[in-house]
Coordinates of C-alpha atoms and ligand atoms in Angstrom, one line a residue:
X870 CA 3.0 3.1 28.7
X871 CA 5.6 4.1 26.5
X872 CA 9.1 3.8 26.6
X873 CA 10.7 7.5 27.5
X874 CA 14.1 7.0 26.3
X875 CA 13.1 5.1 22.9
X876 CA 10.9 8.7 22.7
X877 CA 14.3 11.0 23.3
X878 CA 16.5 8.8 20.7
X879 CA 13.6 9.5 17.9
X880 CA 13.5 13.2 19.1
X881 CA 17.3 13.4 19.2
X882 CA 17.1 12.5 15.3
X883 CA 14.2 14.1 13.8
X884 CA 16.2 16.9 12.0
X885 CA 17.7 14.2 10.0
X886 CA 15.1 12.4 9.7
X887 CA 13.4 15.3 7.7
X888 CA 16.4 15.7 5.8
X889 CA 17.0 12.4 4.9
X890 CA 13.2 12.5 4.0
X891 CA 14.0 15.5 1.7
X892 CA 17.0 14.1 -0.2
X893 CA 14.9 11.0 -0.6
X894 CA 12.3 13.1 -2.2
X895 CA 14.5 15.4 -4.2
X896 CA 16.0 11.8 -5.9
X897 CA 12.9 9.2 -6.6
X898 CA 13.5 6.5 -8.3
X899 CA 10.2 4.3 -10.0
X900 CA 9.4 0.3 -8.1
X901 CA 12.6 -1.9 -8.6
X902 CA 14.6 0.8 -9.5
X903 CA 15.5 2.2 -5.7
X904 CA 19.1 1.9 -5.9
X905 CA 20.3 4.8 -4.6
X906 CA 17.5 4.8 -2.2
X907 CA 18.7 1.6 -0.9
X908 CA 21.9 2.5 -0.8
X909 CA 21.4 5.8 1.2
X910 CA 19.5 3.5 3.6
X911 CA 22.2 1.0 3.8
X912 CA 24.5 3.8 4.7
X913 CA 22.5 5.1 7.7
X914 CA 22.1 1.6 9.0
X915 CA 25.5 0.7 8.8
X916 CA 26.6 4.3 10.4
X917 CA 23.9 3.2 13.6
X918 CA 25.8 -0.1 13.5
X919 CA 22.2 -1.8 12.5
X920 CA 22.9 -5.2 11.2
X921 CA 21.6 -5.4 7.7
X922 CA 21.6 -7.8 4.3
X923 CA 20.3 -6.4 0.9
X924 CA 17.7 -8.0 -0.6
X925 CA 17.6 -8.4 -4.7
X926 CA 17.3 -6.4 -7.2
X927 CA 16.7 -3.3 -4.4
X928 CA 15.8 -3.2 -0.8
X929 CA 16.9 -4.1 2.7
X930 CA 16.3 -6.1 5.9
X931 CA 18.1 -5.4 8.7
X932 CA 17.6 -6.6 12.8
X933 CA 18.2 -5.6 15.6
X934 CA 18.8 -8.3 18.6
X935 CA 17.6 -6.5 22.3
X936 CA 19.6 -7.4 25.3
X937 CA 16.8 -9.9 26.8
X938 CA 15.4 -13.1 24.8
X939 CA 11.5 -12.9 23.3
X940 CA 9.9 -12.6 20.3
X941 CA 10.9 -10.8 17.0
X942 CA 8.7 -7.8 15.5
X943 CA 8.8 -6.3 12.2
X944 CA 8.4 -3.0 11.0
X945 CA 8.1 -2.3 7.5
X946 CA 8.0 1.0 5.2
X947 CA 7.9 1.0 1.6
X948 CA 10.3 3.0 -0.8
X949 CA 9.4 3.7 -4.3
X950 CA 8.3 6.0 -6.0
X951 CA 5.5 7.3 -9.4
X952 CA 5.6 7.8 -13.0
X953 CA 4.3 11.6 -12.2
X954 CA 5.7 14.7 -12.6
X955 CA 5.8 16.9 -9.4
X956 CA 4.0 20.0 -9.6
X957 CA 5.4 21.7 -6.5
X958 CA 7.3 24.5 -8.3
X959 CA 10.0 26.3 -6.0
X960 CA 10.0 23.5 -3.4
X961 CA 13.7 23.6 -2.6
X962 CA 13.8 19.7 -2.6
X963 CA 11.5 19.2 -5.7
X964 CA 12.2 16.5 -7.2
X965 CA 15.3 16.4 -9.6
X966 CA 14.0 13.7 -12.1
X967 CA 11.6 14.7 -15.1
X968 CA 8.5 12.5 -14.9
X969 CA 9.0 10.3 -11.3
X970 CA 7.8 11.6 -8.1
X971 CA 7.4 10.6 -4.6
X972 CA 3.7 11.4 -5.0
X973 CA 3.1 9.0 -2.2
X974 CA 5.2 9.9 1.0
X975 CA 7.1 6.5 0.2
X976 CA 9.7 8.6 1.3
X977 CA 8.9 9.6 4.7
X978 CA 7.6 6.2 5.3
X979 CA 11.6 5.4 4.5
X980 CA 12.9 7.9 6.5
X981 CA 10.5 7.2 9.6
X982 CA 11.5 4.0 9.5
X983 CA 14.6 4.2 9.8
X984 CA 14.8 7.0 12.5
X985 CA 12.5 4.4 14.9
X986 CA 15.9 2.1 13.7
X987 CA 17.9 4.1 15.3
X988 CA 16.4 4.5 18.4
X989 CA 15.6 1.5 18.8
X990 CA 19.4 0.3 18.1
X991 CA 20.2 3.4 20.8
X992 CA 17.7 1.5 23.3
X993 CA 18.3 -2.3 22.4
X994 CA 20.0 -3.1 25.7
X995 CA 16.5 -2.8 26.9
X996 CA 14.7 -4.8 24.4
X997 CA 13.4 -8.4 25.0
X998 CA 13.7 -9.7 21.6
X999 CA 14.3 -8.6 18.5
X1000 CA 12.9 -5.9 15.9
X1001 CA 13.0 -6.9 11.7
X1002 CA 13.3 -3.6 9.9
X1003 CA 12.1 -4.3 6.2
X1004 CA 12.7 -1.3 3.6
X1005 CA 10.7 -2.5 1.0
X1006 CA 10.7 -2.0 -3.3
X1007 CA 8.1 -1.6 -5.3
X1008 CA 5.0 -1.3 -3.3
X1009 CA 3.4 0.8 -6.0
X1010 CA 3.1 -2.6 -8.6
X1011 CA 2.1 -4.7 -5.7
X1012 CA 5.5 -6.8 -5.9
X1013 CA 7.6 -5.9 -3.3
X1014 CA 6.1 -7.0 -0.4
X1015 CA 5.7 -10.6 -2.2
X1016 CA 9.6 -10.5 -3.2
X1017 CA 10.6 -9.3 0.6
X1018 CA 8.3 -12.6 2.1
X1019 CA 10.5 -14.4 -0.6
X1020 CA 13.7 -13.5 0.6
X1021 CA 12.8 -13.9 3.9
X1022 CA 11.3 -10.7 5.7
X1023 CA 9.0 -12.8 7.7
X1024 CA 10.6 -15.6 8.6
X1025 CA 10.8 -16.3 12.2
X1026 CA 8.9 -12.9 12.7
X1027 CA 5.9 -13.1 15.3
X1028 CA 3.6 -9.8 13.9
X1029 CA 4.5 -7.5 11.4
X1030 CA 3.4 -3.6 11.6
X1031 CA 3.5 -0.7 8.9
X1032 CA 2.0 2.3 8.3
X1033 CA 1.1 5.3 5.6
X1034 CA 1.2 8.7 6.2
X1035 CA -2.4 9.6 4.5
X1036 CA -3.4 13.7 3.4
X1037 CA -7.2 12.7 4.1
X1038 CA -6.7 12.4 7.7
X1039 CA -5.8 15.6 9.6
X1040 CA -2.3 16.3 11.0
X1041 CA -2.4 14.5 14.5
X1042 CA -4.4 12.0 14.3
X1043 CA -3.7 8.6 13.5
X1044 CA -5.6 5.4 12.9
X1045 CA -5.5 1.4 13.4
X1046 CA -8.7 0.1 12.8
X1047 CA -9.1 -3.8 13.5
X1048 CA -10.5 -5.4 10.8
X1049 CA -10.6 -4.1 6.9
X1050 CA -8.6 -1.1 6.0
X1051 CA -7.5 -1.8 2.4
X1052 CA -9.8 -3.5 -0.3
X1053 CA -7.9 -6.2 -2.7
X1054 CA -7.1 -4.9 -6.0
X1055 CA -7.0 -7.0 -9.1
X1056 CA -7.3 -6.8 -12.5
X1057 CA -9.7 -7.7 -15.0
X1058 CA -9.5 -8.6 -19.0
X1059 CA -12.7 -9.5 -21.1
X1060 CA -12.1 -10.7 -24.8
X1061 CA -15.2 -11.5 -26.8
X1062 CA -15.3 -12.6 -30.4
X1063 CA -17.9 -12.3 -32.4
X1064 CA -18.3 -12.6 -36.9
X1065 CA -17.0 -9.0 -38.3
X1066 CA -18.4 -8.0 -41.5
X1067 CA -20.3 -5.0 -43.3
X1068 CA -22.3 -2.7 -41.2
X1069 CA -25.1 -2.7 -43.5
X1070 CA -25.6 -6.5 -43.0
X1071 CA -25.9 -7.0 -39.3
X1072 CA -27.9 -10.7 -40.0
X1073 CA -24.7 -12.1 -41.1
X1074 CA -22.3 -10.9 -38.4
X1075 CA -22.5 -11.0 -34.5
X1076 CA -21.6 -7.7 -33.0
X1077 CA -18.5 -8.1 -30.5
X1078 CA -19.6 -4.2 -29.6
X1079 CA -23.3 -5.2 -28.6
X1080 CA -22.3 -7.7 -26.4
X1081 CA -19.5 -5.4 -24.6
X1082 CA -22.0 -2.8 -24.2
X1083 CA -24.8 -5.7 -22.9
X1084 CA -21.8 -6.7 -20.8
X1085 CA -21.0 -3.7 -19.6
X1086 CA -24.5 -2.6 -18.3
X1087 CA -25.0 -6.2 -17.1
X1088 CA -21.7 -6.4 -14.6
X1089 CA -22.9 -3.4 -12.2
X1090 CA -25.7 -5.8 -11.1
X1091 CA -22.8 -8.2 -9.6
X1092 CA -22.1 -5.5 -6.9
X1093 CA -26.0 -4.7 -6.8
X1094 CA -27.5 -8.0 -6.8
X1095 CA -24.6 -10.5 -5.6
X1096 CA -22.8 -8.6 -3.2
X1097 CA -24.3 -8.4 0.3
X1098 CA -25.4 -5.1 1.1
X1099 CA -23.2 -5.3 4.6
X1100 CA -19.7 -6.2 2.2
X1101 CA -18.7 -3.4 -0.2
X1102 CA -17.4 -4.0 -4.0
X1103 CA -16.4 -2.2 -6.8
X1104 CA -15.9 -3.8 -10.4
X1105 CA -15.1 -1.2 -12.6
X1106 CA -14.1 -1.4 -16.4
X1107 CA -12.0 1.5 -17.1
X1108 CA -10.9 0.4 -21.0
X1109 CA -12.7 -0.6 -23.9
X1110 CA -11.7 -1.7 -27.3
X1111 CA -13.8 -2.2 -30.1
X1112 CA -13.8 -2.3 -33.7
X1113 CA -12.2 -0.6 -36.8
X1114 CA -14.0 1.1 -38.9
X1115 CA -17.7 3.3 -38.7
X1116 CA -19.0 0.9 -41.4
X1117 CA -17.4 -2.3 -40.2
X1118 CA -19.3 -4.3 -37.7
X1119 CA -16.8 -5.3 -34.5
X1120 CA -15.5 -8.9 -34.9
X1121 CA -13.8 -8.8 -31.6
X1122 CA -14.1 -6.4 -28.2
X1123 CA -11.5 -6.3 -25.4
X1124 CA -12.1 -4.8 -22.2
X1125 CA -9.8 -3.7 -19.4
X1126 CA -11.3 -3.1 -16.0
X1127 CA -10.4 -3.5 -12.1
X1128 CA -12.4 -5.2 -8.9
X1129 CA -12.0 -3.9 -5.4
X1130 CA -13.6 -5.7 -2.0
X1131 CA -12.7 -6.0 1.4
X1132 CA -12.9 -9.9 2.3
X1133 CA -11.5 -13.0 0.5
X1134 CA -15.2 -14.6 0.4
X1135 CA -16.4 -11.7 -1.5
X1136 CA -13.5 -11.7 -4.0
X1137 CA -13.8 -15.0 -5.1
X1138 CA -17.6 -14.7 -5.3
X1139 CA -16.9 -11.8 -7.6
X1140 CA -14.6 -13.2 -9.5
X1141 CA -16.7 -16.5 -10.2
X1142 CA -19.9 -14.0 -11.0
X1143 CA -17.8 -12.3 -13.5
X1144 CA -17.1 -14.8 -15.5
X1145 CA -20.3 -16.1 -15.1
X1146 CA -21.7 -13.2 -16.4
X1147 CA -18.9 -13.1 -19.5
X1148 CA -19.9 -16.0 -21.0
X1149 CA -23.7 -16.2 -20.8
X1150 CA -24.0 -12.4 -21.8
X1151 CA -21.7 -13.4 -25.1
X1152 CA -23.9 -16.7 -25.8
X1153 CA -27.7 -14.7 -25.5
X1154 CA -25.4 -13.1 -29.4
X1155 CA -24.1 -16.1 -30.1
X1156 CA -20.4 -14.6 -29.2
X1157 CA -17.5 -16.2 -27.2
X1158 CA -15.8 -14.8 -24.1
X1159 CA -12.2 -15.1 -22.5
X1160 CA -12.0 -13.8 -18.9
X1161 CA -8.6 -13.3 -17.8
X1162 CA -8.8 -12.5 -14.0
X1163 CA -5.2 -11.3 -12.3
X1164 CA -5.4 -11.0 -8.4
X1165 CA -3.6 -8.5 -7.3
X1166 CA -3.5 -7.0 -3.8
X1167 CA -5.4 -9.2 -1.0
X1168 CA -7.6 -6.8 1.3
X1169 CA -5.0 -5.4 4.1
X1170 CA -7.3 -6.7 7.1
X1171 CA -5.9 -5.7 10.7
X1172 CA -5.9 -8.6 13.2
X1173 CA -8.0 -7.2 15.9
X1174 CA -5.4 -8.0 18.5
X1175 CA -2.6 -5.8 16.9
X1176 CA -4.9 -3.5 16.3
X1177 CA -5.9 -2.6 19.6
X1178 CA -2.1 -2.4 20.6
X1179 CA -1.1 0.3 18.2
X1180 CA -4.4 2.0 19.4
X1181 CA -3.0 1.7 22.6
X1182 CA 0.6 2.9 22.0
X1183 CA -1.0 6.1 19.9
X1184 CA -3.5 6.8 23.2
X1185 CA -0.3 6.5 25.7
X1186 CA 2.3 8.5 23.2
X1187 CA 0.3 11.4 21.7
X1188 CA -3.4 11.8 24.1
X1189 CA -6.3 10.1 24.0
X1190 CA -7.4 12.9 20.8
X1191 CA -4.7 11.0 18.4
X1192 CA -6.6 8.4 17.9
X1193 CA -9.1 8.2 14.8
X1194 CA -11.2 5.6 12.9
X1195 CA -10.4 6.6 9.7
X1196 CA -12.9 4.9 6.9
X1197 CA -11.3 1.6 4.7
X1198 CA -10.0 3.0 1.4
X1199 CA -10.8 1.1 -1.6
X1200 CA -7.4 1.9 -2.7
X1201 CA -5.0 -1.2 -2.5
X1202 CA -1.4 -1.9 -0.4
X1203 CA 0.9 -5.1 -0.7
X1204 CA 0.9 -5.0 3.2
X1205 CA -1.8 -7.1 2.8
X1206 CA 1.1 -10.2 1.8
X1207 CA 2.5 -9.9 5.1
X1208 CA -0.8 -10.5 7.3
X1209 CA -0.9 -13.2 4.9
X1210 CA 1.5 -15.1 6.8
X1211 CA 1.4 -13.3 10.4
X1212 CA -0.6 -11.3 12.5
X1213 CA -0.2 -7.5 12.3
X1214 CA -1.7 -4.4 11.9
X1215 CA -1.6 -1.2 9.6
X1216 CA -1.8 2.6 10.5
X1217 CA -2.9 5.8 8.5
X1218 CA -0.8 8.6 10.1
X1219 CA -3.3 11.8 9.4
X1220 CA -1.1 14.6 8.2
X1221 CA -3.8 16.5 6.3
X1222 CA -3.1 20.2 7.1
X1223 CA -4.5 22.9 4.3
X1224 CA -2.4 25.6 5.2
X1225 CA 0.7 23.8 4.8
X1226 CA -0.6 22.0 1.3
X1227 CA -0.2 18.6 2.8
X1228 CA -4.0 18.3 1.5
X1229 CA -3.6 17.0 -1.7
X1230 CA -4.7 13.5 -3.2
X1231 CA -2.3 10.8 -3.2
X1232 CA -0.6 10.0 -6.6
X1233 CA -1.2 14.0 -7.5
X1234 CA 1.5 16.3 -8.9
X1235 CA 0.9 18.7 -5.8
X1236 CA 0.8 16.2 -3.5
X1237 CA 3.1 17.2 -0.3
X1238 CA 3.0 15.9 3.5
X1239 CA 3.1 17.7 6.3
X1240 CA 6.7 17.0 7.7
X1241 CA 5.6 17.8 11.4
X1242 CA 3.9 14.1 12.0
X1243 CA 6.9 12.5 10.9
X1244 CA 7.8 12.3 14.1
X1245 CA 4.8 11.0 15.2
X1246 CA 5.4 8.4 12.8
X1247 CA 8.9 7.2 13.8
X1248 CA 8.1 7.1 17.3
X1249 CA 4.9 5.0 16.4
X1250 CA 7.1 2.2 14.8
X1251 CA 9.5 2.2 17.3
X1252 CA 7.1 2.2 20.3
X1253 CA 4.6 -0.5 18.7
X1254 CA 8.0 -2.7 18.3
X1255 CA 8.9 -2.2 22.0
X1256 CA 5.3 -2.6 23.5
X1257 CA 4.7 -5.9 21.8
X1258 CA 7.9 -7.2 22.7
X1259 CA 7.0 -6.0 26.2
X1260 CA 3.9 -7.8 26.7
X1261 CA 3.4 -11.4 27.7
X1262 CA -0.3 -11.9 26.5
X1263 CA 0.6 -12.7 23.0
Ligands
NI2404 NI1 1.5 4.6 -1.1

């Protein structure tokens, strides 16, 4: 069941919608930085006559109240964009600004959002209760969502949705898994010290580089030997600093390096294994270790009951063949601060589709999306927001 006139309202917009998505694109602007972004988005909103407050430094909530009491829904999309430079020479909306790139779809996700805004606002009469519409900054450092929950986004709100529009699904399909779709993401710093001196006279120094190297060899066995075999982990160290000099033993090493899982229990078992492993790897030398652990991103896990809504809502609005169980990524989304505090779900919107480039890794140059699910997308937000209202069972 979906609702028919909530479907003509986002059809009724979807020129705009790819043109707003194309201006967004031609102007990016890096995470906490979205002024004009906001500002464009504030406009629209405030030309629908959607109620809206801005949040600080960049951003936007805005609500829309339906003509019958109930619960309130929010529907978020992120809006910032990358530090890369867009290769897609002789796009007439490339982007305009050396070095920063919507290399994500941030910008569709922005201008989906707000065409399902607009529908909605065209259909509230109809609504029982009300729908939160959070245009989010700065996904991209994992601080946005966290600021937004902050200033408010959530409060009062009874399940939260959002969604990415993802090149390594095909065009069409969509999916809502219950359950694990986006691993945490944090970030890992190892200093050891050891005694520096000449590298002729290894008996009186200890050798900050052979106990990185031991250390690095040693940490795979955390995801090989401590990690259950059904739960998946990656702990990767992706920088290493060592030494000065070809004749000068290393006196200190610093290593740089990132953890990915998909549950909380697995995290923190990780996390405590790591630093486990840190310091008794540095004493077998005699050496010392600092491990400076930064959480970043929880795991984006879908409550199962949202889950099978959305799968629902795709199944009655674009066939039975839309919907897809898409693999979890090991890539990381501050989504995951919103099903913090309230149930919700998360959808990859497929819009893989060779012959129009939209297959391209997320984050590259050449990345481009396939503008024809966009209106797949609004009409997703827009009906998930109406069908949970709608139902009593929650
Ligand atoms: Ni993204």
């Amino acid at each position: 069941m979906i609702n028919k006139a909530i479907s003509q309202s986002v059809r009724t917009h979807s020129q705009a919608m790819i043109a707003f998505r194309r201006d967004l694109h031609a102007h990016p602007e890096l995470p906490w930085e979205e002024v004009r972004t906001t500002q464009k988005v504030a406009q629209a909103l405030e030309k629908a006559g959607i109620r809206y407050r801005l949040t600080e430094p960049t951003g936007a909530i805005a609500e829309i109240t339906g003509g019958k009491p109930g619960k309130t829904v929010a529907l978020r999309a992120d809006m910032d964009a990358l530090p890369v430079q867009e290769l897609n020479d002789g796009l007439s909306y490339k982007s305009g600004t050396d070095g920063i790139m919507h290399a994500c779809g941030h910008d569709a996700h922005t201008a989906m959002l707000l065409t399902a805004a607009i529908a909605l606002q065209e259909n509230r009469e109809a609504l029982r209760g009300s729908v939160r519409l959070i245009f989010q900054p700065a996904e991209e450092i994992a601080e946005g969502a966290k600021a937004m929950v902050k200033q408010g986004a959530i409060g009062g709100v009874d399940n939260v949705f959002g969604m990415h529009i993802w090149t390594t699904t095909d065009s069409g399909k969509i999916s809502c898994n219950a359950g694990s779709s986006f691993a945490s993401a944090d970030l890992l710093r190892v200093t050891f010290k050891g005694r520096g001196g000449h590298g002729s006279m290894p008996e009186a120094c200890i050798d900050a580089a052979v106990v990185a190297s031991a250390f690095v060899m040693n940490l795979q066995a955390i995801v090989a030997r401590e990690t259950s075999p059904l739960a998946s982990a990656v702990v990767t160290i992706g920088r290493m600093e060592v030494g000065t000099r070809f004749n000068v033993i290393a006196e200190n090493a610093q290593l740089d390096g990132t953890v990915r899982c998909f549950d909380v229990a697995t995290r923190e078992r990780l996390r405590a294994a790591i630093e486990r492993y840190a310091q008794h790897t540095a004493a077998v030398y005699g050496a010392t270790a600092e491990v400076a652990y930064t959480y970043g991103t929880l795991p984006v896990i879908n409550e199962a009951r949202s889950a099978l809504l959305a799968q629902s809502v795709i199944g009655d609005a674009f066939g039975e063949k839309a919907l897809f169980a898409e693999k979890p990524t090991t890539g990381g989304e501050d989504f995951s601060f919103y099903l913090e505090n309230i149930p919700g779900c998360f959808a990859l919107l497929g819009c893989r589709n060779r012959e129009k480039g939209s297959d391209r890794a997320h984050h590259h140059g050449a990345f481009n999306i396939d503008e024809d699910v966009m209106i797949n997308g609004a009409e997703l937000y827009a009906q998930y927001a109406w069908r949970y209202l709608e139902q009593d069972a929650f």
